[in-house]
XYZ file of N, CA and C in Angstrom:
222
model
N 17.034 60.965 -126.936
C 15.738 61.348 -126.864
C 15.158 60.018 -126.259
N 14.076 60.654 -125.422
C 13.408 60.424 -124.123
C 12.267 59.515 -124.589
N 12.032 58.484 -124.398
C 10.517 57.424 -124.268
C 9.557 57.123 -123.509
N 8.370 57.318 -123.829
C 7.214 56.844 -122.583
C 6.979 55.733 -123.075
N 6.761 54.794 -122.465
C 6.419 53.158 -123.165
C 5.616 52.481 -121.824
N 4.699 52.154 -121.806
C 3.817 51.229 -121.075
C 4.735 49.963 -120.193
N 4.511 49.463 -119.389
C 5.323 48.392 -118.561
C 5.205 47.066 -119.588
N 4.050 46.943 -119.960
C 4.050 45.617 -121.128
C 5.236 45.680 -122.201
N 5.244 46.996 -123.047
C 6.336 47.103 -123.635
C 7.890 47.089 -122.961
N 8.136 47.973 -121.796
C 9.491 47.677 -121.117
C 9.641 46.265 -120.870
N 8.574 45.199 -120.659
C 8.962 44.117 -120.261
C 9.483 43.403 -121.300
N 8.897 43.930 -122.712
C 9.389 42.954 -123.741
C 10.738 43.495 -124.381
N 10.978 44.444 -123.725
C 12.308 45.500 -124.563
C 13.104 45.599 -123.848
N 13.152 45.217 -122.375
C 14.281 45.632 -120.987
C 15.561 45.490 -121.649
N 16.002 44.320 -122.231
C 17.692 44.292 -122.571
C 18.005 45.486 -123.348
N 17.185 45.470 -124.557
C 17.405 46.709 -125.460
C 17.176 48.072 -124.729
N 16.418 48.323 -123.746
C 16.374 49.884 -123.424
C 17.110 49.881 -122.370
N 17.544 49.099 -121.610
C 18.678 49.065 -120.613
C 20.152 49.462 -121.811
N 20.249 48.995 -122.552
C 21.340 49.311 -123.573
C 21.332 50.736 -124.123
N 19.916 51.123 -124.551
C 19.952 52.484 -124.787
C 19.885 53.764 -123.953
N 19.937 53.093 -122.761
C 19.880 53.844 -121.684
C 21.747 54.537 -121.352
N 22.282 53.067 -120.957
C 23.084 53.159 -120.538
C 24.506 53.541 -121.922
N 24.208 53.417 -122.968
C 25.194 54.138 -123.860
C 24.698 55.184 -124.688
N 22.878 55.286 -124.764
C 22.606 56.180 -125.856
C 21.826 57.512 -125.384
N 22.584 57.781 -123.748
C 22.026 58.499 -123.136
C 20.409 59.131 -123.369
N 19.584 57.896 -123.397
C 18.382 57.997 -123.949
C 17.603 57.966 -122.181
N 16.453 58.212 -121.890
C 15.593 58.471 -120.605
C 14.316 57.458 -120.853
N 13.889 56.672 -120.408
C 12.533 55.475 -120.702
C 11.658 56.215 -119.207
N 10.329 56.680 -119.594
C 9.412 57.122 -118.604
C 8.205 55.746 -118.487
N 8.283 55.089 -117.684
C 7.318 53.843 -118.047
C 5.859 53.938 -116.613
N 5.441 53.545 -117.778
C 3.452 54.148 -117.290
C 2.947 52.738 -117.231
N 2.020 52.726 -116.191
C 1.089 51.592 -115.653
C -0.239 52.348 -116.038
N -1.351 51.634 -116.688
C -2.717 52.359 -116.930
C -2.076 53.444 -117.388
N -1.642 54.164 -118.503
C -1.158 55.467 -119.125
C -0.882 56.843 -117.474
N -0.534 56.018 -116.517
C -0.237 57.236 -115.516
C 2.016 56.916 -115.452
N 2.304 57.596 -115.293
C 4.080 57.784 -114.663
C 4.017 56.855 -113.753
N 4.578 55.704 -113.476
C 5.237 55.265 -112.308
C 6.784 55.015 -111.716
N 7.569 55.190 -113.321
C 8.599 54.576 -112.843
C 9.816 55.565 -113.579
N 11.147 55.150 -113.862
C 11.638 55.892 -114.447
C 12.742 54.934 -114.702
N 13.666 54.499 -116.230
C 14.875 54.158 -116.716
C 15.952 55.048 -116.553
N 17.124 55.336 -115.807
C 17.763 56.585 -116.194
C 19.375 55.882 -116.207
N 20.249 56.402 -116.522
C 21.645 56.217 -116.394
C 21.981 56.348 -114.839
N 22.799 55.267 -114.118
C 23.284 55.225 -113.089
C 23.887 56.348 -112.390
N 24.589 56.853 -113.598
C 25.060 58.413 -113.403
C 24.333 59.511 -112.527
N 23.012 59.636 -113.591
C 21.937 60.114 -113.538
C 20.859 59.881 -112.199
N 21.212 58.710 -111.351
C 20.770 58.200 -110.445
C 21.788 58.640 -109.052
N 22.972 58.875 -109.329
C 23.613 58.997 -108.424
C 23.275 60.301 -107.984
N 23.137 61.285 -109.447
C 23.159 62.466 -108.855
C 21.877 62.564 -107.601
N 20.656 61.626 -108.337
C 19.389 61.944 -107.506
C 19.465 61.596 -106.392
N 20.084 61.047 -106.041
C 20.411 59.975 -104.284
C 21.868 60.591 -103.220
N 22.479 61.160 -104.330
C 23.528 61.868 -103.686
C 23.567 63.487 -103.864
N 23.181 64.223 -103.236
C 23.278 65.733 -103.315
C 24.641 66.441 -104.035
N 26.110 65.911 -103.217
C 26.991 66.305 -103.746
C 27.631 65.645 -104.928
N 26.970 64.854 -105.695
C 27.087 64.359 -106.752
C 26.652 65.342 -108.256
N 25.635 66.391 -107.586
C 25.181 67.032 -108.280
C 26.179 68.316 -108.665
N 26.993 68.512 -107.971
C 27.905 69.961 -108.104
C 29.300 69.482 -108.254
N 30.111 70.546 -109.042
C 32.052 70.407 -108.597
C 31.974 70.599 -107.197
N 33.577 70.331 -107.260
C 33.837 70.932 -105.473
C 33.707 72.272 -105.302
N 33.844 72.823 -106.386
C 34.145 74.697 -106.330
C 32.591 75.172 -105.596
N 31.655 74.381 -106.858
C 29.943 74.855 -106.594
C 29.564 74.204 -104.941
N 30.052 73.202 -104.764
C 29.669 72.837 -103.258
C 30.394 73.770 -102.428
N 31.723 73.807 -102.342
C 32.207 74.759 -101.595
C 31.461 76.267 -101.669
N 31.405 76.920 -102.660
C 30.820 78.135 -102.752
C 29.334 78.252 -102.155
N 28.457 77.341 -102.375
C 27.363 77.499 -101.732
C 27.490 77.049 -100.402
N 28.289 76.240 -99.523
C 28.644 76.340 -98.177
C 28.964 77.886 -97.339
N 29.882 78.405 -98.463
C 30.544 79.702 -97.939
C 29.520 80.668 -98.033
N 28.483 80.428 -98.692
C 27.210 81.201 -98.624
C 26.474 81.036 -97.395
N 26.045 79.895 -97.553
C 25.406 79.437 -95.894
C 26.242 80.272 -94.693
N 27.544 79.730 -94.580
C 28.651 80.482 -93.307
C 27.710 81.798 -93.357
N 28.008 82.760 -94.118
C 28.076 84.046 -94.434
C 26.277 84.401 -93.961
N 25.427 83.652 -94.193
C 24.123 83.724 -93.877
C 24.021 83.803 -92.342
N 24.487 82.749 -91.888
C 24.553 82.690 -90.715
C 25.049 83.538 -89.722
N 26.188 84.068 -90.300
C 26.920 85.007 -89.271
C 25.852 86.053 -89.164
N 25.335 86.601 -90.610
C 24.748 87.962 -90.358
C 23.450 87.922 -89.839
């Protein structure tokens, strides 16, 4: 289940929200003045966002590079 919460509520519930995100597979969208400004996600999800190699299995990664190499040769 995903939640959308204003920053004020996140401040009051931060400890509980971190536990829910870390152990309950929940994501939290944080808003300020009604507009999205940040998100609270698991560290695993964060790693996938900042490190493209972690988004794919080794086989998928290798297959993608094989495709790119073939395209360059053509």
